[in-house]
């Protein structure tokens, strides 16, 4: 991995000093800081009961943040051309990880799902890595087969030869939420890659049909679908988690009950510091705090889409498609997690990027930030390509931050 890192130039090492998209960086750091505060608050009661230390999860999260910052720096220093060359290798790696997690003795089962590969002190969630690897591979495919994708059915269907088996592996864990996010991001990338409206509409119809079949195939999915429409009909059974989340929203009112004063986190709301951290945030910070958080999410995702647009204008199409794909991965997770928290979607175990407790999700989010910052830097400076030689004169002019 470290062999891919070029010491010069990069957004961190140049004649201009640190040359980053500070708006994007500030938005992501704000979410990271807010996530640390909310995890400390939401997990304190559970941590005290389980370990005797109310700050246990906070300290672990700080370790994940440190690893995430390191991952961000590493990805920021790797040229985008290198990621493009490694697309197929990363796809094979994604398949290998998703197969390994299903092997007894390697995969770790939690709450009935085999989603983690356990190590002595931490767990790795392969689905988080696989989603990003698929985006990188698909971005390369859209560049290599651009004309075929736009003009022929075969170019449109070829990606699904890869995507459908990977979706099958995710469903075997089972991880329905990750499957929806990955396939949604892939569909958005294909649309932006030039797939015709008729073929795209057909894909949407087939996807809706597949979701319907998958929901019908598993009784627990149908139960969730029925329950979320009226959780109060079984508020102490299948609707318990959602009703407790809605109580948290109701208690928060406009300005919240105050940071650290949540009642729902005191063993009423399951997974309060992971999948339902937004409910605790709404209870403690109220409608105002919730809307500010949503505004931060909107800002970083829209900024990521603009980074893709700038790369496309600079004719760096692989970087553009990759930025679009990463943005849609975030958008999908934001919408699903918040939709679940407010009762608009059936309950799914999907983390909220930057805010939820979970090492794999946080580290991958930070790595994605590094990729986006690298894409923005290369598109703005037209540097960073391995096909160019650089010297100090390349960095003589002041950077244009007019964006």
Short mmCIF file of C-alpha atoms in Angstrom, two decimals:
data_model
loop_
_atom_site.label_atom_id
_atom_site.label_comp_id
_atom_site.label_asym_id
_atom_site.label_seq_id
_atom_site.Cartn_x
_atom_site.Cartn_y
_atom_site.Cartn_z
CA UNK A 1 0.00 0.00 0.00
CA UNK A 2 2.71 2.44 1.00
CA UNK A 3 4.48 1.84 -2.32
CA UNK A 4 1.59 3.61 -4.05
CA UNK A 5 2.17 6.83 -2.10
CA UNK A 6 4.09 9.50 -3.96
CA UNK A 7 5.89 11.88 -1.59
CA UNK A 8 5.47 14.76 -4.02
CA UNK A 9 3.25 16.30 -5.18
CA UNK A 10 0.07 15.86 -3.18
CA UNK A 11 -2.53 18.11 -1.55
CA UNK A 12 -0.47 17.96 1.67
CA UNK A 13 3.03 18.31 0.23
CA UNK A 14 3.56 20.98 -2.39
CA UNK A 15 5.16 24.32 -3.00
CA UNK A 16 1.84 25.89 -2.00
CA UNK A 17 1.81 24.19 1.37
CA UNK A 18 -1.41 22.46 2.34
CA UNK A 19 -3.70 22.86 -0.66
CA UNK A 20 -7.04 21.31 0.27
CA UNK A 21 -10.74 21.89 -0.28
CA UNK A 22 -11.14 23.37 3.21
CA UNK A 23 -14.91 23.71 2.89
CA UNK A 24 -15.30 19.95 2.37
CA UNK A 25 -12.78 19.20 5.10
CA UNK A 26 -14.52 21.54 7.56
CA UNK A 27 -17.92 19.94 6.94
CA UNK A 28 -16.58 16.42 7.49
CA UNK A 29 -14.64 17.45 10.60
CA UNK A 30 -17.79 19.05 12.00
CA UNK A 31 -19.66 15.76 11.53
CA UNK A 32 -16.79 13.81 13.09
CA UNK A 33 -16.76 16.11 16.12
CA UNK A 34 -20.52 15.95 16.49
CA UNK A 35 -20.38 12.17 16.19
CA UNK A 36 -17.79 11.92 18.96
CA UNK A 37 -19.93 14.07 21.27
CA UNK A 38 -23.12 12.13 20.57
CA UNK A 39 -21.49 8.71 20.89
CA UNK A 40 -20.03 9.76 24.24
CA UNK A 41 -23.47 10.81 25.41
CA UNK A 42 -25.52 7.99 23.88
CA UNK A 43 -23.22 5.17 25.01
CA UNK A 44 -22.41 6.30 28.55
CA UNK A 45 -25.13 4.29 30.33
CA UNK A 46 -24.57 1.12 28.32
CA UNK A 47 -20.79 1.37 28.70
CA UNK A 48 -21.04 1.91 32.46
CA UNK A 49 -23.27 -1.15 32.85
CA UNK A 50 -21.20 -3.42 30.60
CA UNK A 51 -17.64 -2.34 31.41
CA UNK A 52 -17.83 -0.12 34.49
CA UNK A 53 -16.39 2.77 32.48
CA UNK A 54 -18.96 5.23 31.02
CA UNK A 55 -16.31 6.54 28.58
CA UNK A 56 -15.36 3.11 27.21
CA UNK A 57 -17.00 3.59 23.80
CA UNK A 58 -15.71 7.16 23.58
CA UNK A 59 -12.09 5.99 23.95
CA UNK A 60 -12.60 3.25 21.36
CA UNK A 61 -14.21 5.75 19.01
CA UNK A 62 -11.23 8.08 19.41
CA UNK A 63 -8.98 5.23 18.30
CA UNK A 64 -11.19 4.73 15.24
CA UNK A 65 -11.03 8.46 14.53
CA UNK A 66 -7.22 8.35 14.67
CA UNK A 67 -7.13 5.38 12.28
CA UNK A 68 -9.64 7.17 10.04
CA UNK A 69 -7.51 10.32 9.88
CA UNK A 70 -4.50 8.18 8.94
CA UNK A 71 -6.56 6.45 6.23
CA UNK A 72 -7.66 9.86 4.93
CA UNK A 73 -4.06 11.05 4.69
CA UNK A 74 -2.94 7.86 2.93
CA UNK A 75 -5.72 7.95 0.32
CA UNK A 76 -5.12 11.64 -0.24
CA UNK A 77 -1.51 10.97 -1.21
CA UNK A 78 -2.25 8.19 -3.71
CA UNK A 79 -2.73 9.47 -7.31
CA UNK A 80 -6.20 8.83 -8.75
CA UNK A 81 -4.54 7.10 -11.72
CA UNK A 82 -3.25 4.46 -9.29
CA UNK A 83 -6.76 3.72 -8.02
CA UNK A 84 -7.90 3.39 -11.63
CA UNK A 85 -5.20 0.80 -12.37
CA UNK A 86 -6.13 -1.19 -9.27
CA UNK A 87 -9.88 -1.36 -9.99
CA UNK A 88 -10.03 -5.04 -10.96
CA UNK A 89 -7.72 -6.08 -8.12
CA UNK A 90 -9.93 -4.25 -5.63
CA UNK A 91 -13.04 -5.92 -7.07
CA UNK A 92 -11.46 -9.35 -6.54
CA UNK A 93 -10.52 -8.28 -3.02
CA UNK A 94 -14.12 -7.25 -2.34
CA UNK A 95 -15.41 -10.66 -3.43
CA UNK A 96 -12.77 -12.39 -1.29
CA UNK A 97 -13.76 -10.44 1.82
CA UNK A 98 -17.48 -11.10 1.30
CA UNK A 99 -16.80 -14.82 0.91
CA UNK A 100 -14.52 -14.95 3.95
CA UNK A 101 -17.10 -13.34 6.22
CA UNK A 102 -19.48 -16.23 5.48
CA UNK A 103 -16.91 -18.89 6.44
CA UNK A 104 -17.61 -20.34 9.93
CA UNK A 105 -14.77 -19.56 12.28
CA UNK A 106 -13.74 -16.46 10.31
CA UNK A 107 -16.98 -14.51 10.14
CA UNK A 108 -18.44 -13.33 13.42
CA UNK A 109 -22.17 -13.54 14.05
CA UNK A 110 -23.87 -10.64 15.86
CA UNK A 111 -27.66 -10.45 16.29
CA UNK A 112 -28.15 -13.22 13.75
CA UNK A 113 -26.03 -11.65 10.99
CA UNK A 114 -22.57 -12.70 9.75
CA UNK A 115 -21.28 -9.26 8.82
CA UNK A 116 -17.95 -9.02 10.62
CA UNK A 117 -14.53 -10.61 10.47
CA UNK A 118 -13.33 -10.68 14.06
CA UNK A 119 -9.84 -9.93 15.26
CA UNK A 120 -8.58 -9.80 18.83
CA UNK A 121 -9.43 -6.16 19.56
CA UNK A 122 -11.64 -5.07 16.68
CA UNK A 123 -13.97 -6.26 13.92
CA UNK A 124 -13.87 -5.47 10.21
CA UNK A 125 -17.11 -5.18 8.24
CA UNK A 126 -16.31 -6.28 4.67
CA UNK A 127 -19.49 -4.77 3.21
CA UNK A 128 -18.22 -1.26 4.02
CA UNK A 129 -14.99 -1.93 2.10
CA UNK A 130 -16.76 -3.75 -0.74
CA UNK A 131 -19.09 -0.82 -1.48
CA UNK A 132 -16.17 1.55 -2.07
CA UNK A 133 -14.23 -1.03 -4.12
CA UNK A 134 -17.28 -1.55 -6.35
CA UNK A 135 -17.53 2.21 -6.94
CA UNK A 136 -13.85 2.36 -7.95
CA UNK A 137 -14.19 -0.62 -10.31
CA UNK A 138 -17.41 0.67 -11.86
CA UNK A 139 -15.89 4.13 -12.42
CA UNK A 140 -13.10 2.48 -14.39
CA UNK A 141 -15.60 0.41 -16.38
CA UNK A 142 -17.60 3.51 -17.34
CA UNK A 143 -14.43 5.14 -18.67
CA UNK A 144 -13.23 2.06 -20.57
CA UNK A 145 -16.64 1.20 -22.05
CA UNK A 146 -18.18 4.65 -22.32
CA UNK A 147 -19.49 4.28 -25.88
CA UNK A 148 -20.71 0.72 -25.24
CA UNK A 149 -22.55 1.78 -22.07
CA UNK A 150 -24.32 4.62 -23.85
CA UNK A 151 -25.25 2.86 -27.07
CA UNK A 152 -25.70 -0.88 -26.45
CA UNK A 153 -27.67 -3.16 -24.15
CA UNK A 154 -24.60 -5.33 -23.56
CA UNK A 155 -22.59 -2.42 -22.18
CA UNK A 156 -25.49 -1.71 -19.84
CA UNK A 157 -25.88 -5.30 -18.60
CA UNK A 158 -22.19 -6.21 -18.19
CA UNK A 159 -21.77 -4.46 -14.81
CA UNK A 160 -24.62 -6.56 -13.39
CA UNK A 161 -22.58 -9.71 -14.06
CA UNK A 162 -20.41 -8.39 -11.22
CA UNK A 163 -23.00 -6.55 -9.14
CA UNK A 164 -25.61 -9.30 -8.83
CA UNK A 165 -23.25 -11.97 -7.37
CA UNK A 166 -21.92 -9.38 -4.94
CA UNK A 167 -25.46 -8.44 -3.94
CA UNK A 168 -26.14 -12.14 -3.42
CA UNK A 169 -23.18 -12.43 -1.05
CA UNK A 170 -24.40 -9.40 0.90
CA UNK A 171 -27.89 -10.89 1.19
CA UNK A 172 -26.41 -14.14 2.52
CA UNK A 173 -24.98 -12.30 5.56
CA UNK A 174 -27.78 -10.93 5.51
CA UNK A 175 -27.20 -7.20 4.90
CA UNK A 176 -30.17 -5.89 2.95
CA UNK A 177 -29.36 -2.23 3.69
CA UNK A 178 -25.82 -2.44 2.28
CA UNK A 179 -27.20 -4.20 -0.81
CA UNK A 180 -29.68 -1.39 -1.47
CA UNK A 181 -27.04 1.31 -0.96
CA UNK A 182 -24.49 -0.41 -3.23
CA UNK A 183 -26.99 -1.10 -6.02
CA UNK A 184 -28.45 2.40 -5.73
CA UNK A 185 -25.02 4.01 -6.07
CA UNK A 186 -24.21 1.76 -9.03
CA UNK A 187 -27.50 2.66 -10.75
CA UNK A 188 -26.82 6.38 -10.24
CA UNK A 189 -23.31 6.00 -11.69
CA UNK A 190 -24.67 4.19 -14.75
CA UNK A 191 -27.24 6.92 -15.29
CA UNK A 192 -24.60 9.65 -15.04
CA UNK A 193 -22.39 7.55 -17.31
CA UNK A 194 -24.89 8.04 -20.11
CA UNK A 195 -27.29 5.09 -19.95
CA UNK A 196 -30.46 5.95 -21.89
CA UNK A 197 -33.63 6.83 -20.03
CA UNK A 198 -35.52 3.77 -21.31
CA UNK A 199 -32.85 1.32 -20.14
CA UNK A 200 -32.50 3.14 -16.86
CA UNK A 201 -36.27 3.05 -16.31
CA UNK A 202 -36.26 -0.67 -17.03
CA UNK A 203 -33.51 -1.14 -14.46
CA UNK A 204 -35.55 0.77 -11.86
CA UNK A 205 -38.62 -1.41 -12.53
CA UNK A 206 -36.55 -4.59 -12.23
CA UNK A 207 -34.95 -3.31 -9.01
CA UNK A 208 -38.34 -2.54 -7.45
CA UNK A 209 -39.54 -6.00 -8.44
CA UNK A 210 -36.43 -7.60 -6.92
CA UNK A 211 -36.97 -5.72 -3.66
CA UNK A 212 -40.58 -6.91 -3.54
CA UNK A 213 -39.49 -10.53 -4.08
CA UNK A 214 -36.76 -10.27 -1.42
CA UNK A 215 -39.19 -8.81 1.10
CA UNK A 216 -41.67 -11.61 0.41
CA UNK A 217 -38.95 -14.28 0.64
CA UNK A 218 -38.11 -13.63 4.31
CA UNK A 219 -40.88 -13.42 6.94
CA UNK A 220 -38.87 -11.07 9.18
CA UNK A 221 -38.58 -8.53 6.35
CA UNK A 222 -42.33 -8.58 5.76
CA UNK A 223 -42.88 -8.21 9.51
CA UNK A 224 -40.65 -5.12 9.55
CA UNK A 225 -42.43 -3.68 6.54
CA UNK A 226 -45.82 -4.10 8.19
CA UNK A 227 -44.66 -2.97 11.63
CA UNK A 228 -43.06 0.33 10.63
CA UNK A 229 -46.35 1.60 9.17
CA UNK A 230 -47.99 1.26 12.61
CA UNK A 231 -45.34 0.47 15.26
CA UNK A 232 -47.77 1.24 18.10
CA UNK A 233 -49.84 -1.82 17.21
CA UNK A 234 -47.02 -3.95 18.69
CA UNK A 235 -45.07 -1.40 20.69
CA UNK A 236 -43.54 -3.96 23.06
CA UNK A 237 -42.74 -6.46 20.32
CA UNK A 238 -41.62 -5.89 16.74
CA UNK A 239 -42.39 -2.15 16.96
CA UNK A 240 -40.46 -1.56 20.19
CA UNK A 241 -37.30 -0.03 18.71
CA UNK A 242 -39.16 2.39 16.45
CA UNK A 243 -41.62 3.49 19.14
CA UNK A 244 -38.74 4.27 21.50
CA UNK A 245 -37.03 6.27 18.73
CA UNK A 246 -40.22 8.24 18.10
CA UNK A 247 -40.54 8.92 21.84
CA UNK A 248 -37.01 10.35 21.73
CA UNK A 249 -38.00 12.70 18.90
CA UNK A 250 -41.11 13.74 20.80
CA UNK A 251 -39.21 14.48 24.01
CA UNK A 252 -36.67 16.63 22.14
CA UNK A 253 -39.22 19.20 20.95
CA UNK A 254 -37.61 22.34 19.49
CA UNK A 255 -34.41 22.79 21.52
CA UNK A 256 -33.95 19.38 23.14
CA UNK A 257 -33.63 18.25 26.74
CA UNK A 258 -29.94 19.17 26.86
CA UNK A 259 -26.73 17.38 25.98
CA UNK A 260 -26.33 14.26 28.11
CA UNK A 261 -29.90 14.38 29.46
CA UNK A 262 -31.49 11.77 27.19
CA UNK A 263 -33.79 9.31 28.94
CA UNK A 264 -34.17 6.96 25.96
CA UNK A 265 -30.47 6.07 25.98
CA UNK A 266 -30.93 4.57 29.46
CA UNK A 267 -31.72 1.08 28.13
CA UNK A 268 -35.04 2.08 26.55
CA UNK A 269 -33.75 2.53 22.99
CA UNK A 270 -31.67 -0.43 21.68
CA UNK A 271 -28.55 0.42 19.64
CA UNK A 272 -28.71 4.02 20.86
CA UNK A 273 -25.07 4.77 19.97
CA UNK A 274 -24.99 2.89 16.65
CA UNK A 275 -27.98 2.71 14.31
CA UNK A 276 -30.21 5.06 16.36
CA UNK A 277 -27.74 7.73 17.43
CA UNK A 278 -29.75 10.30 15.43
CA UNK A 279 -32.75 9.69 17.70
CA UNK A 280 -30.66 10.46 20.78
CA UNK A 281 -29.32 13.55 19.02
CA UNK A 282 -32.90 14.68 18.32
CA UNK A 283 -33.87 14.14 21.95
CA UNK A 284 -30.91 16.06 23.36
CA UNK A 285 -30.56 18.81 20.75
CA UNK A 286 -34.14 19.04 19.49
CA UNK A 287 -35.48 19.97 16.08
CA UNK A 288 -32.91 22.74 15.71
CA UNK A 289 -29.97 20.44 16.36
CA UNK A 290 -31.42 17.78 14.07
CA UNK A 291 -31.87 20.24 11.20
CA UNK A 292 -28.33 21.57 11.62
CA UNK A 293 -27.05 17.99 11.46
CA UNK A 294 -29.08 17.29 8.33
CA UNK A 295 -27.77 20.54 6.83
CA UNK A 296 -24.20 19.33 7.42
CA UNK A 297 -25.02 16.05 5.70
CA UNK A 298 -26.55 17.90 2.75
CA UNK A 299 -23.51 20.16 2.52
CA UNK A 300 -20.89 17.39 2.38
CA UNK A 301 -22.87 15.27 -0.09
CA UNK A 302 -23.63 18.20 -2.41
CA UNK A 303 -19.98 19.25 -2.16
CA UNK A 304 -18.95 15.70 -3.14
CA UNK A 305 -21.24 15.89 -6.18
CA UNK A 306 -19.72 19.24 -7.14
CA UNK A 307 -16.25 17.71 -6.83
CA UNK A 308 -17.35 15.11 -9.35
CA UNK A 309 -18.72 17.86 -11.62
CA UNK A 310 -15.45 19.80 -11.45
CA UNK A 311 -13.48 16.66 -12.31
CA UNK A 312 -15.78 16.03 -15.27
CA UNK A 313 -15.25 19.60 -16.52
CA UNK A 314 -11.49 18.97 -16.24
CA UNK A 315 -12.02 15.85 -18.43
CA UNK A 316 -10.91 13.57 -15.59
CA UNK A 317 -13.80 11.18 -16.09
CA UNK A 318 -12.67 8.32 -13.87
CA UNK A 319 -12.25 10.73 -10.96
CA UNK A 320 -15.65 12.26 -11.72
CA UNK A 321 -17.49 8.92 -11.71
CA UNK A 322 -15.71 7.88 -8.54
CA UNK A 323 -16.71 11.11 -6.78
CA UNK A 324 -20.33 10.66 -7.89
CA UNK A 325 -20.33 7.07 -6.64
CA UNK A 326 -18.89 7.97 -3.23
CA UNK A 327 -21.41 10.80 -2.89
CA UNK A 328 -24.31 8.45 -3.64
CA UNK A 329 -23.03 5.91 -1.11
CA UNK A 330 -23.23 8.64 1.55
CA UNK A 331 -26.60 9.88 0.32
CA UNK A 332 -28.04 6.38 0.43
CA UNK A 333 -26.86 5.74 3.97
CA UNK A 334 -27.99 9.17 5.19
CA UNK A 335 -31.47 8.76 3.75
CA UNK A 336 -31.96 5.19 4.95
CA UNK A 337 -30.63 5.72 8.47
CA UNK A 338 -32.54 8.95 9.10
CA UNK A 339 -35.62 7.50 7.39
CA UNK A 340 -35.50 4.53 9.77
CA UNK A 341 -35.02 6.80 12.79
CA UNK A 342 -38.07 8.93 11.99
CA UNK A 343 -40.25 5.96 10.97
CA UNK A 344 -40.39 6.62 7.22
CA UNK A 345 -38.59 3.35 6.37
CA UNK A 346 -38.55 -0.16 7.86
CA UNK A 347 -35.92 -0.75 10.54
CA UNK A 348 -32.52 -1.62 9.02
CA UNK A 349 -29.12 -2.06 10.61
CA UNK A 350 -27.32 0.67 8.67
CA UNK A 351 -24.94 3.12 10.30
CA UNK A 352 -25.11 6.89 9.92
CA UNK A 353 -21.84 8.02 8.24
CA UNK A 354 -19.47 9.95 10.53
CA UNK A 355 -21.90 9.85 13.48
CA UNK A 356 -22.62 6.22 14.35
CA UNK A 357 -20.30 4.14 16.51
CA UNK A 358 -18.49 1.56 14.39
CA UNK A 359 -14.88 1.33 13.34
CA UNK A 360 -15.26 0.00 9.79
CA UNK A 361 -17.86 2.59 8.81
CA UNK A 362 -15.91 5.50 10.28
CA UNK A 363 -12.54 4.51 8.79
CA UNK A 364 -14.06 3.96 5.33
CA UNK A 365 -15.87 7.33 5.52
CA UNK A 366 -12.58 9.05 6.34
CA UNK A 367 -10.82 7.23 3.50
CA UNK A 368 -13.57 8.44 1.15
CA UNK A 369 -12.96 12.00 2.32
CA UNK A 370 -9.29 11.57 1.37
CA UNK A 371 -10.28 10.32 -2.08
CA UNK A 372 -12.62 13.26 -2.62
CA UNK A 373 -10.00 15.78 -1.49
CA UNK A 374 -7.48 14.21 -3.86
CA UNK A 375 -9.98 14.33 -6.75
CA UNK A 376 -10.75 17.99 -6.08
CA UNK A 377 -7.05 18.87 -5.92
CA UNK A 378 -6.16 17.07 -9.14
CA UNK A 379 -9.09 18.55 -11.05
CA UNK A 380 -8.36 22.08 -9.82
CA UNK A 381 -4.61 22.03 -10.41
CA UNK A 382 -4.54 19.60 -13.37
CA UNK A 383 -1.63 17.99 -11.56
CA UNK A 384 -1.21 14.66 -9.83
CA UNK A 385 -1.12 12.53 -12.96
CA UNK A 386 1.67 9.99 -13.15
CA UNK A 387 2.19 11.00 -16.79
CA UNK A 388 3.73 14.33 -15.75
CA UNK A 389 7.03 15.25 -14.18
CA UNK A 390 6.88 18.00 -11.59
CA UNK A 391 9.24 20.64 -10.36
CA UNK A 392 8.88 23.73 -8.19
CA UNK A 393 7.71 25.85 -11.13
CA UNK A 394 4.50 23.84 -11.31
CA UNK A 395 3.49 25.37 -7.99
CA UNK A 396 4.58 28.94 -8.58
CA UNK A 397 1.15 30.50 -8.88
CA UNK A 398 -1.23 30.87 -6.00
CA UNK A 399 -4.10 28.37 -6.04
CA UNK A 400 -7.51 29.52 -7.25
CA UNK A 401 -10.11 28.87 -4.55
CA UNK A 402 -12.85 30.62 -6.46
CA UNK A 403 -15.08 27.60 -6.15
#
